[in-house]
Amino acid sequence: PKTNLSHHGGLILIFLSIIGISSTSPLFAQSSLRHRKLQDQDEYEKIRTSEQQVLEALFTAAGGNDWANDDNWMVVTAADGAAGNASNGVCSWYGITCTSEGFVEKVELSDNNLRGAVPLHGLIRMPHLKVLKLDGNSLMFRSSSQLSSEDPSENTTTATASINPAVWEGRIFNELYMESMEGDTAAASGGGGGTVTSNLQYIDLSESDALGGTFSNLMEITSTFSSQFIYFPRLSDLYLSGCRLHGDFPNMAQLATFGSTLERCSLDDNGLTGTISTDFGTTMTNLRVFTASGNDLEGNLSAFGELVKIRHLNLRGNSFTGTIPEKLRCEDSTSGATLLEKLDLSRQRGISSAGTTGLTGTLPSFSQCEDLRRLDLSHNQLGGQVSENFLQSVDPLIFESASLSSNLIEGELPGKPLVRFDADAIDLRDNRITSLEIDLICDSSRSGAIAAFGCDAVLCPPGTYARIGRQEEADEPCLPCDIDTQSQYWGSISCGNDQSVGTESAPSTTPLDTPVNTPLYNEGPVIEKDVLLELYDATGGEDWFNKVGWATESTPICEWYGIQCAEDGTVESIDLGGNNLALVDGKTLPTSLFYLPSLKYLILKENTLFKYSNAELEFFKDIGAANLLEALDLSSTGLSGVSGIQGGVTLNEIHLDFNDFAGSTIPNELYSLNRLRILTMDSSNVSGKINGVFNFLKNLQVFSANDNKLDGSLLQGGYLSTLSTLRLRNNSLTGTLPTSLNLFVSLSVLDLSRQKSDESPGLEGPLLEFSQMPNLKRLDLSDNSLSGPIPGFFLAGVDPDMFEYADLAENSLVSSIPVGLKSIFSKVYLQNNKITSVDQICESALKGSNLEFFGCDAILCSPGTYNYLGRSQSYDNPCEQCNISGGAQFFGSTSCEAPKELNPKDAIELIYSSCGGPNWISSTNWMSGNVPVCQWEGIQCSGDGSIVEISLRSNGLKNAFPAREIFQAIPTLTALALEGNDVDFLFESIQDISAELTSLDLTNTNLASFDGIDIFPNLAELYAGNNAITGEFPRDILKLSNLKRLVISFNNLDGLLPDDIGTSLGKVELLVLHHNNFSGALPSSLGKLSSVHYLELQSNAFSGEIPSDLAQLSELWGIDLSDQVSKGGGFTGNLTSFNTMSGLKRLDLSKNKLEGSIPSDFLSTVETSSFEKLDLSSNLLSGKLELPSILSGIPF
């Protein structure tokens, strides 16, 4: 979720102004369009046409042909203009949702590989647009000042050659509705100027790579075109994390005119500076969630105590100082902080006037914070003792963690506040704890780690240490120090000098590699104007897109386009990104830039600056002179190396995206920059391993290297507790997900997607739980080869309100969906895996979701159905039936294509995924990557390793058995046994496959038909009893001329036995047809079964005389023709003598209608010593009982 602004929309105006949405440009005239009916068809057409033009411009400008999904874009039919036809035109384009009238309501193109400039002016003016999601792309937004300097009639530059200038300035809508808008805005303002409102409710531009901009140019931007302002009175969500915003946070003079009802706002991982005015809290009266971690905000925290509805406040990794105000301690009943659920004030870097680093004062008790679930105050200088009342009001059943590590907390640790929680719930390592209340805290009756490791599970005792300050596992104990005084406190994390505990030393200003000389520029004072003119001349200033003020005597340099100055008038920021800077022949980029004494930000992205070979060698040689330089952006400048950059020791942010490093590894020079917090190298043609990033850049918070050639295993030998964003999409990483990823507790964004290719499987092995990552918002592991089940506690620790998505699509996960995902199931993407069930999650998912409208299809399309999303989210995209045999066989299919050919191992794994493998009774070694498939339970192989038998009897299999895939991939299979499982088996699905099967056991499997069984011409054994087969005797069975054993008892077959049964099944040795509903006379051809040993036909409805041809069956060992009368039949006539069957051992003719006397030669040739049973009961036999002498030894 994100946030609503008031009718003034103040903070939103500021945030959107800096990315190029000019609040003074004329806007769509929503104020009139939204509240009046369309007058005629022409007006309707104008809006639809204008919306289409803006979206077409978006497609062209943002590289639409390379989007991850561009379904239906730029496809327009003749009927698209029909009024009210919302299903036509742009409404069918991927990511576009329309109102019932056909107006664009949502633009959702997150993580869709958009690249380049975006006509945000046109998008923001769509009168019915409510949702705008462009996050996770590589976008550039033109600022209003850039637009104002361009001539719309000329469009010859490379940067804008494909964009209609009218879109840049929003003229598509401005020209159409100027008349109606002028009336509305004039009325609103009482004359010239005025206000225009936006209908937007949700804006997400986070992780857009190239937004950039500062807050200080707000007033210039808002007056570029007119005196009108854009307001966002309905906005409920604003996300601008990872957008490279820098400069001061807006002051209240800028905010005073614009009230705010913002509820949720995220500004994480930018470069924002300055203090926060106290009025910020009193103005943002509806703010519930505010996150601004990973910036450089400073001053005290008093403003945040005034946020009366705040529930989640994350200011991690800034430069705040002072004490934690009472209103954030829940000690003031008038403060909204009493509602706090999550508070993160960790890792404050600010240095106070007293020389202390971070937050100071006594550790608060937070004793009245009843709703608190997570608290992180680590890496500050909080002192005092832990209070007896610490967290006394929180519910231990819902409380998750409190991190107080690396502070100056001292004295004895009381037992009362700790015994209420698990040993690892409160982290107090790396403080100055001198003693514990051992009797309470270390009571052996406590469960978990304390029961196993005693006090060591809470904190390592003095004289010892551990990496995490305590013992959690048996193989990571508290280790002794050589000298006790080296770790004199409880909870030491090293054997170093404890006097520095709780402090963080300032990063070294000495590079790790060879120092770079920093002589005075030209051996004299720097003349800043001359430096800037040198840049202007070297880069063809006359051809820049915007050169306002440059090279003019009358304009101070601080007013030149792209230049910002410090309070003393010296140059602080140079931002000329995307301004057509191009090196003049014979020139190089001037190194004099680094001698500007106050320079902090140098942004030259998207220009042609390094067209000469090794030009960077000259440029970076004097970077050490810039001793205040913090941010450097040389993205898309032709850079091919960074030799010498190690001298920029003050740098904390570097962007090198869209360059060409010619396949080299990540430059070693970067590893010397130990202050670096942000490093991005997307699409820069780097290769090799990434270990150095994690081993050397210990303060790194954001690392992005999407779309490169990085390879090898991930994260070998290092981890970063500070890392909040890790993006490595579309590389060539291999191996498994390392468990060390679970140590990256600060992660907010993790993208390891698209590692799979034709040459590499990408990431393999099991999916990690990611259950201890409370800050995680985005997880993308799509398009890999991850396998196995989804862990039961997957994403258990995330905040459902702040969590945005987990993309696991295009893997080989074999599982049902855990119930634990019910609160975020709509944000988890699982299409094109091997998902076998959604029943549990569907039954337990929260009401009020799409489940109420689309049932379980809202989670994933069921097997046999599909759509392009793999789930149903609206009535316009239902799950459609797949009519291709074998297509869409799992939950979440996005196409109806026939499945690809599998190898034998893949086919065996498919049984597990299709037939409920995780719930089988026994599955020893199944899905174990390090165990050969021939050693999996129930799998038998020949000497050459070919699979010859699959036997999974009574093992809990369910769902459709993948027969086609099995017999297609395993031609060597000769035996298949599925007895006692609830599976669906269709012979018709494998009609075009040549199979060598000789034994098939489908007993008690709910088999419904034998149609197509003749696909197995070599079948010798068929067991299919106790099923639900109906109809006459299956004719396809008669085609199995090699059949020796046929058991189809306990079904519902009826009718006559085929006349040719004996001649067709001449090799049968066992014929078992009992407990069916067959009727009529036995065919005489049964006498042709010369090899039959057992003939079991009992419990049917046969009638007539027993054929004399049976006398020819000299090999018979047993005949059972009993109980034909119960179903209305019964054999009649005289009793046959059976005197030719010398091997007969069992004969049962009971419950029939046989009559007459027993023949004198009855069974005269049998071997009485081996004869087992004779039953003639319940017949109509008569006469004097004179049994032949042969019967005297036969049991009745």
XYZ file of N, CA and C in Angstrom, residues 211-381:
513
model
N 16.156 8.610 -12.127
C 15.319 9.775 -11.862
C 16.182 10.995 -11.544
N 16.885 10.932 -10.449
C 17.777 12.014 -10.067
C 17.030 13.289 -9.736
N 17.792 14.346 -9.433
C 17.168 15.635 -9.156
C 17.306 16.031 -7.710
N 17.029 17.321 -7.431
C 17.103 17.843 -6.081
C 15.805 18.510 -5.719
N 15.633 18.765 -4.421
C 14.453 19.477 -3.956
C 14.613 21.000 -4.045
N 15.853 21.470 -4.074
C 16.068 22.904 -3.962
C 15.597 23.685 -5.180
N 15.391 23.016 -6.328
C 14.939 23.745 -7.510
C 13.426 23.713 -7.666
N 12.717 23.443 -6.585
C 11.260 23.286 -6.646
C 10.563 24.514 -7.225
N 10.872 25.672 -6.704
C 10.132 26.862 -7.106
C 10.395 27.219 -8.566
N 11.651 26.985 -9.022
C 11.941 27.235 -10.434
C 11.119 26.316 -11.326
N 11.038 25.045 -10.923
C 10.306 24.071 -11.733
C 8.828 24.405 -11.789
N 8.254 24.816 -10.662
C 6.815 25.036 -10.622
C 6.388 26.328 -11.291
N 7.325 27.134 -11.752
C 6.939 28.375 -12.425
C 7.421 28.409 -13.866
N 7.798 27.262 -14.398
C 8.383 27.235 -15.732
C 7.380 27.601 -16.811
N 6.175 27.078 -16.739
C 5.218 27.293 -17.806
C 4.121 28.296 -17.445
N 3.641 28.254 -16.212
C 2.547 29.133 -15.818
C 2.521 29.213 -14.311
N 1.502 29.814 -13.783
C 1.385 29.923 -12.324
C 0.442 28.879 -11.761
N 0.136 27.850 -12.534
C -0.750 26.806 -12.049
C 0.033 25.753 -11.273
N -0.681 25.058 -10.364
C -0.070 24.001 -9.574
C -0.819 22.694 -9.800
N -0.083 21.595 -9.754
C -0.701 20.274 -9.832
C -0.929 19.773 -8.415
N -2.145 19.411 -8.089
C -2.460 18.862 -6.772
C -2.891 17.415 -6.919
N -2.634 16.652 -5.867
C -2.948 15.224 -5.873
C -3.826 14.914 -4.659
N -5.071 15.308 -4.665
C -5.918 15.185 -3.471
C -6.325 13.765 -3.154
N -6.117 12.814 -4.088
C -6.560 11.435 -3.851
C -5.385 10.466 -3.691
N -4.180 10.962 -3.777
C -3.014 10.072 -3.757
C -2.910 9.345 -2.420
N -2.801 8.034 -2.481
C -2.698 7.250 -1.247
C -1.348 6.572 -1.099
N -0.573 6.484 -2.171
C 0.687 5.763 -2.107
C 1.729 6.453 -2.965
N 2.912 6.667 -2.381
C 4.008 7.288 -3.120
C 5.294 6.549 -2.807
N 5.948 6.013 -3.832
C 7.175 5.250 -3.663
C 8.251 5.812 -4.589
N 9.282 6.347 -3.991
C 10.393 6.927 -4.740
C 11.728 6.394 -4.218
N 11.750 5.178 -3.718
C 12.993 4.594 -3.210
C 13.953 4.303 -4.352
N 15.251 4.476 -4.076
C 16.264 4.137 -5.056
C 16.180 4.950 -6.321
N 15.853 6.238 -6.204
C 15.675 7.085 -7.386
C 16.779 8.126 -7.549
N 17.828 8.038 -6.750
C 18.957 8.957 -6.853
C 18.561 10.408 -6.566
N 17.541 10.617 -5.788
C 17.210 11.973 -5.379
C 18.301 12.483 -4.448
N 18.641 13.757 -4.570
C 19.632 14.303 -3.661
C 19.278 15.749 -3.348
N 20.069 16.357 -2.508
C 19.767 17.705 -2.067
C 18.929 17.694 -0.801
N 18.593 18.898 -0.312
C 17.906 19.024 0.965
C 16.470 18.537 0.911
N 16.052 17.949 2.031
C 14.650 17.596 2.220
C 13.844 18.902 2.211
N 12.621 18.910 1.668
C 11.853 20.167 1.557
C 11.614 20.811 2.916
N 11.801 22.139 2.966
C 11.534 22.844 4.217
C 10.069 23.238 4.291
N 9.667 23.745 5.442
C 8.239 24.002 5.647
C 7.754 25.245 4.910
N 8.692 26.133 4.525
C 8.259 27.249 3.694
C 7.718 26.736 2.367
N 8.288 25.634 1.910
C 7.810 25.025 0.670
C 6.563 24.190 0.906
N 6.440 23.626 2.094
C 5.300 22.747 2.371
C 4.083 23.474 2.930
N 4.275 24.690 3.459
C 3.204 25.346 4.198
C 1.960 25.549 3.351
N 2.140 25.797 2.056
C 0.996 26.055 1.177
C 0.217 24.789 0.868
N 0.829 23.636 1.095
C 0.214 22.391 0.654
C 0.011 21.444 1.833
N -1.151 21.328 2.356
C -1.388 20.364 3.423
C -1.183 18.958 2.891
N -1.338 17.971 3.729
C -1.087 16.610 3.261
C -1.886 15.596 4.046
N -2.442 14.627 3.334
C -3.071 13.470 3.980
C -2.339 12.184 3.597
N -1.080 12.316 3.273
C -0.275 11.171 2.867
C -0.258 10.112 3.971
N -0.462 8.853 3.579
C -0.491 7.759 4.547
C 0.760 6.901 4.499
N 1.310 6.679 3.313
C 2.494 5.831 3.187
C 3.433 6.445 2.161
N 4.693 6.531 2.523
C 5.669 7.150 1.639
C 7.020 6.485 1.859
N 7.693 6.142 0.759
C 9.001 5.488 0.832
C 10.005 6.271 0.007
N 11.083 6.701 0.673
C 12.159 7.458 0.031
C 13.509 6.798 0.278
N 13.529 5.511 0.495
C 14.751 4.806 0.846
C 15.810 4.909 -0.245
N 17.067 4.818 0.195
C 18.212 4.653 -0.702
C 18.302 5.761 -1.743
N 18.234 6.991 -1.298
C 18.499 8.142 -2.146
C 19.694 8.894 -1.569
N 19.842 10.144 -1.895
C 20.929 10.951 -1.357
C 20.409 12.208 -0.702
N 19.277 12.120 -0.019
C 18.637 13.287 0.578
C 19.426 13.774 1.784
N 19.500 15.090 1.923
C 20.245 15.691 3.018
C 19.366 16.705 3.731
N 19.955 17.387 4.723
C 19.254 18.450 5.423
C 18.509 17.957 6.642
N 17.875 18.899 7.322
C 17.129 18.598 8.540
C 15.635 18.517 8.244
N 14.898 17.958 9.205
C 13.445 17.839 9.079
C 12.804 18.803 10.075
N 12.033 19.739 9.588
C 11.381 20.707 10.460
C 10.320 20.034 11.321
N 10.139 20.561 12.526
C 9.113 20.020 13.430
C 7.737 20.089 12.797
N 7.504 21.109 11.977
C 6.198 21.257 11.330
C 5.885 20.129 10.359
N 6.911 19.389 9.961
C 6.664 18.244 9.082
C 5.676 17.282 9.740
N 5.885 16.984 11.018
C 5.004 16.053 11.720
C 3.607 16.589 11.899
N 3.479 17.883 12.160
C 2.146 18.456 12.377
C 1.397 18.632 11.067
N 2.116 18.676 9.952
C 1.467 18.824 8.644
C 1.031 17.478 8.085
N 1.876 16.479 8.202
C 1.575 15.160 7.655
C 0.739 14.356 8.659
N -0.476 14.803 8.852
C -1.312 14.296 9.945
C -1.837 12.890 9.711
N -1.772 12.380 8.487
C -2.302 11.047 8.216
C -1.216 10.036 7.857
N 0.039 10.434 7.995
C 1.130 9.552 7.610
C 1.208 8.351 8.550
N 1.079 7.159 7.972
C 1.143 5.920 8.743
C 2.467 5.185 8.558
N 3.000 5.259 7.357
C 4.258 4.579 7.055
C 5.182 5.587 6.387
N 6.366 5.768 6.953
C 7.355 6.652 6.357
C 8.718 5.982 6.458
N 9.350 5.735 5.310
C 10.670 5.125 5.297
C 11.599 6.000 4.461
N 12.731 6.320 5.037
C 13.734 7.126 4.339
C 15.123 6.617 4.696
N 15.276 5.309 4.766
C 16.568 4.729 5.117
C 17.568 4.946 3.991
N 18.856 4.921 4.359
C 19.887 5.011 3.350
C 20.011 6.382 2.712
N 19.747 7.461 3.472
C 19.963 8.820 2.992
C 21.016 9.484 3.878
N 21.047 10.802 3.897
C 21.986 11.511 4.758
C 21.268 12.649 5.481
N 20.050 12.374 5.939
C 19.272 13.355 6.684
C 19.911 13.548 8.059
N 19.791 14.767 8.581
C 20.481 15.055 9.832
C 19.582 15.855 10.759
N 20.168 16.279 11.883
C 19.406 17.009 12.884
C 18.776 16.074 13.888
N 17.775 16.590 14.647
C 17.124 15.745 15.645
C 15.862 15.104 15.087
N 15.231 14.286 15.922
C 14.085 13.486 15.487
C 12.748 14.035 15.952
N 12.717 15.235 16.479
C 11.488 15.742 17.103
C 10.317 15.789 16.134
N 10.582 16.041 14.859
C 9.476 16.138 13.891
C 8.681 14.846 13.809
N 9.357 13.716 13.971
C 8.679 12.438 13.771
C 7.790 12.057 14.958
N 8.046 12.652 16.109
C 7.166 12.416 17.247
C 5.813 13.062 17.085
N 5.687 13.989 16.117
C 4.417 14.679 15.895
C 3.522 13.960 14.895
N 3.996 12.863 14.348
C 3.195 12.118 13.372
C 2.150 11.301 14.122
N 0.940 11.816 14.179
C -0.065 11.288 15.108
C -0.584 9.906 14.732
N -0.358 9.467 13.491
C -0.870 8.157 13.084
C 0.237 7.205 12.646
N 1.474 7.567 12.906
C 2.594 6.770 12.403
C 2.616 5.383 13.042
N 2.786 4.371 12.219
C 2.902 2.990 12.687
C 4.241 2.364 12.294
N 4.788 2.807 11.201
C 6.043 2.222 10.723
C 6.968 3.359 10.328
N 8.074 3.523 11.076
C 9.041 4.588 10.821
C 10.418 3.966 10.669
N 11.023 4.129 9.482
C 12.335 3.558 9.201
C 13.265 4.665 8.711
N 14.219 5.049 9.557
C 15.201 6.087 9.231
C 16.613 5.521 9.291
N 16.752 4.258 9.108
C 18.032 3.566 9.188
C 19.056 4.203 8.242
N 20.318 4.282 8.723
C 21.398 4.699 7.848
C 21.347 6.146 7.426
N 20.998 7.081 8.337
C 21.058 8.511 8.072
C 22.093 9.141 8.992
N 21.950 10.433 9.249
C 22.937 11.132 10.083
C 22.266 11.912 11.206
N 21.188 11.377 11.752
C 20.501 12.043 12.847
C 21.352 11.975 14.120
N 21.180 12.990 14.950
C 21.885 13.037 16.227
C 20.905 13.420 17.323
N 21.403 13.460 18.561
C 20.564 13.832 19.692
C 19.899 12.631 20.311
N 18.941 12.904 21.162
C 18.245 11.838 21.870
C 16.966 11.451 21.154
N 16.428 10.311 21.547
C 15.129 9.879 21.018
C 14.051 10.640 21.767
N 13.224 11.432 21.078
C 12.241 12.270 21.772
C 11.184 11.451 22.494
N 10.593 12.060 23.524
C 9.584 11.368 24.328
C 8.457 10.821 23.470
N 8.084 11.575 22.459
C 6.935 11.164 21.657
C 7.230 9.961 20.770
N 8.494 9.597 20.615
C 8.817 8.351 19.933
C 9.106 7.221 20.913
N 8.991 7.532 22.198
C 9.183 6.509 23.229
C 7.846 6.010 23.761
N 6.750 6.544 23.207
C 5.395 6.248 23.693
C 5.192 6.781 25.111
N 5.908 7.832 25.478
C 5.782 8.397 26.821
C 4.893 9.627 26.837
N 4.295 9.956 25.692
C 3.397 11.104 25.594
C 2.101 10.620 24.967
N 1.030 10.610 25.717
C -0.249 10.053 25.258
C -0.824 10.817 24.086
N -0.336 12.052 23.854
C -0.857 12.834 22.726
C -0.150 12.492 21.431
N 0.851 11.668 21.497
C 1.652 11.367 20.311
C 1.123 10.145 19.581
N 1.188 10.226 18.266
C 0.826 9.067 17.452
C 1.791 7.926 17.614
N 2.967 8.204 18.177
C 3.962 7.144 18.332
C 3.472 6.013 19.223
N 2.413 6.278 20.001
C 1.875 5.194 20.829
C 1.315 4.068 19.968
N 1.111 4.343 18.680
C 0.617 3.315 17.766
C 1.754 2.557 17.082
N 2.977 2.925 17.390
C 4.122 2.363 16.689
C 4.141 0.835 16.700
N 4.370 0.282 15.515
C 4.564 -1.155 15.385
C 6.012 -1.480 15.020
N 6.641 -0.599 14.234
C 8.006 -0.853 13.783
C 8.775 0.460 13.805
N 9.932 0.439 14.453
C 10.766 1.625 14.561
C 12.214 1.236 14.294
N 12.813 1.839 13.269
C 14.207 1.560 12.936
C 14.968 2.879 12.857
N 15.817 3.109 13.853
C 16.663 4.309 13.908
C 18.137 3.909 13.913
N 18.444 2.763 13.395
C 19.793 2.217 13.479
C 20.762 2.924 12.546
N 22.056 2.778 12.863
C 23.161 3.194 12.013
C 23.105 4.670 11.633
N 22.947 5.536 12.633
C 23.019 6.972 12.385
C 24.482 7.406 12.390
N 24.887 8.158 11.357
C 26.295 8.507 11.167
C 26.630 9.928 11.582
N 25.603 10.713 11.925
C 25.837 12.126 12.203
C 26.747 12.360 13.391
N 27.539 13.403 13.324
C 28.449 13.771 14.410
C 27.936 15.055 15.042
N 27.651 15.002 16.336
C 27.083 16.152 17.042
C 28.164 17.168 17.372
N 27.724 18.309 17.901
C 28.687 19.347 18.303
C 29.603 18.855 19.413
N 29.144 17.862 20.152
C 29.963 17.301 21.227
C 30.923 16.225 20.714
N 30.856 15.927 19.433
C 31.768 14.951 18.856
C 31.267 13.524 18.906
N 30.035 13.297 19.376
C 29.481 11.936 19.419
C 28.863 11.589 18.071
N 28.793 10.286 17.806
C 28.260 9.804 16.538
C 26.902 9.139 16.748
N 25.901 9.551 15.971
C 24.598 8.919 16.037
C 23.761 9.409 17.198
N 22.793 8.610 17.588
C 21.859 8.965 18.659
C 22.511 8.726 20.014
N 22.206 9.606 20.942
C 22.807 9.529 22.271
C 21.705 9.534 23.321
N 22.121 9.637 24.591
C 21.164 9.638 25.689
C 20.941 8.249 26.235
N 20.036 8.171 27.182
C 19.734 6.899 27.848
C 18.768 6.066 27.011
N 18.995 4.764 26.968
C 18.098 3.859 26.260
C 16.697 3.966 26.841
N 15.686 4.342 26.035
C 14.309 4.415 26.540
C 13.780 3.026 26.894
N 12.747 3.000 27.710
C 12.160 1.708 28.092
C 11.094 1.244 27.099
N 10.511 2.198 26.352
C 9.407 1.870 25.431
C 8.331 1.054 26.158
N 8.153 1.351 27.424
C 7.273 0.531 28.264
C 5.795 0.700 27.930
N 5.434 1.777 27.230
C 4.030 1.990 26.908
C 3.716 1.704 25.436
N 4.674 1.164 24.713
C 4.470 0.884 23.280
C 3.816 -0.485 23.118
N 2.518 -0.542 23.297
C 1.804 -1.821 23.326
C 1.842 -2.561 21.991
N 1.863 -1.811 20.876
C 1.771 -2.451 19.563
C 3.123 -2.745 18.927
N 4.201 -2.400 19.610
C 5.528 -2.524 19.020
C 5.863 -3.981 18.702
N 6.351 -4.186 17.478
C 6.734 -5.529 17.041
C 8.207 -5.624 16.686
N 8.759 -4.536 16.140
C 10.180 -4.546 15.789
C 10.799 -3.231 16.208
N 12.005 -3.327 16.780
C 12.731 -2.145 17.234
C 14.197 -2.332 16.877
N 14.779 -1.364 16.167
C 16.193 -1.440 15.818
C 16.845 -0.094 16.121
N 17.705 -0.084 17.163
C 18.450 1.112 17.555
C 19.946 0.846 17.485
N 20.344 -0.178 16.775
C 21.740 -0.604 16.758
C 22.649 0.440 16.114
N 23.929 0.345 16.464
C 24.965 1.200 15.889
C 24.682 2.684 16.131
N 24.477 3.025 17.390
C 24.372 4.407 17.844
C 25.252 4.544 19.096
N 24.992 5.565 19.916
C 25.730 5.708 21.174
C 24.764 5.891 22.331
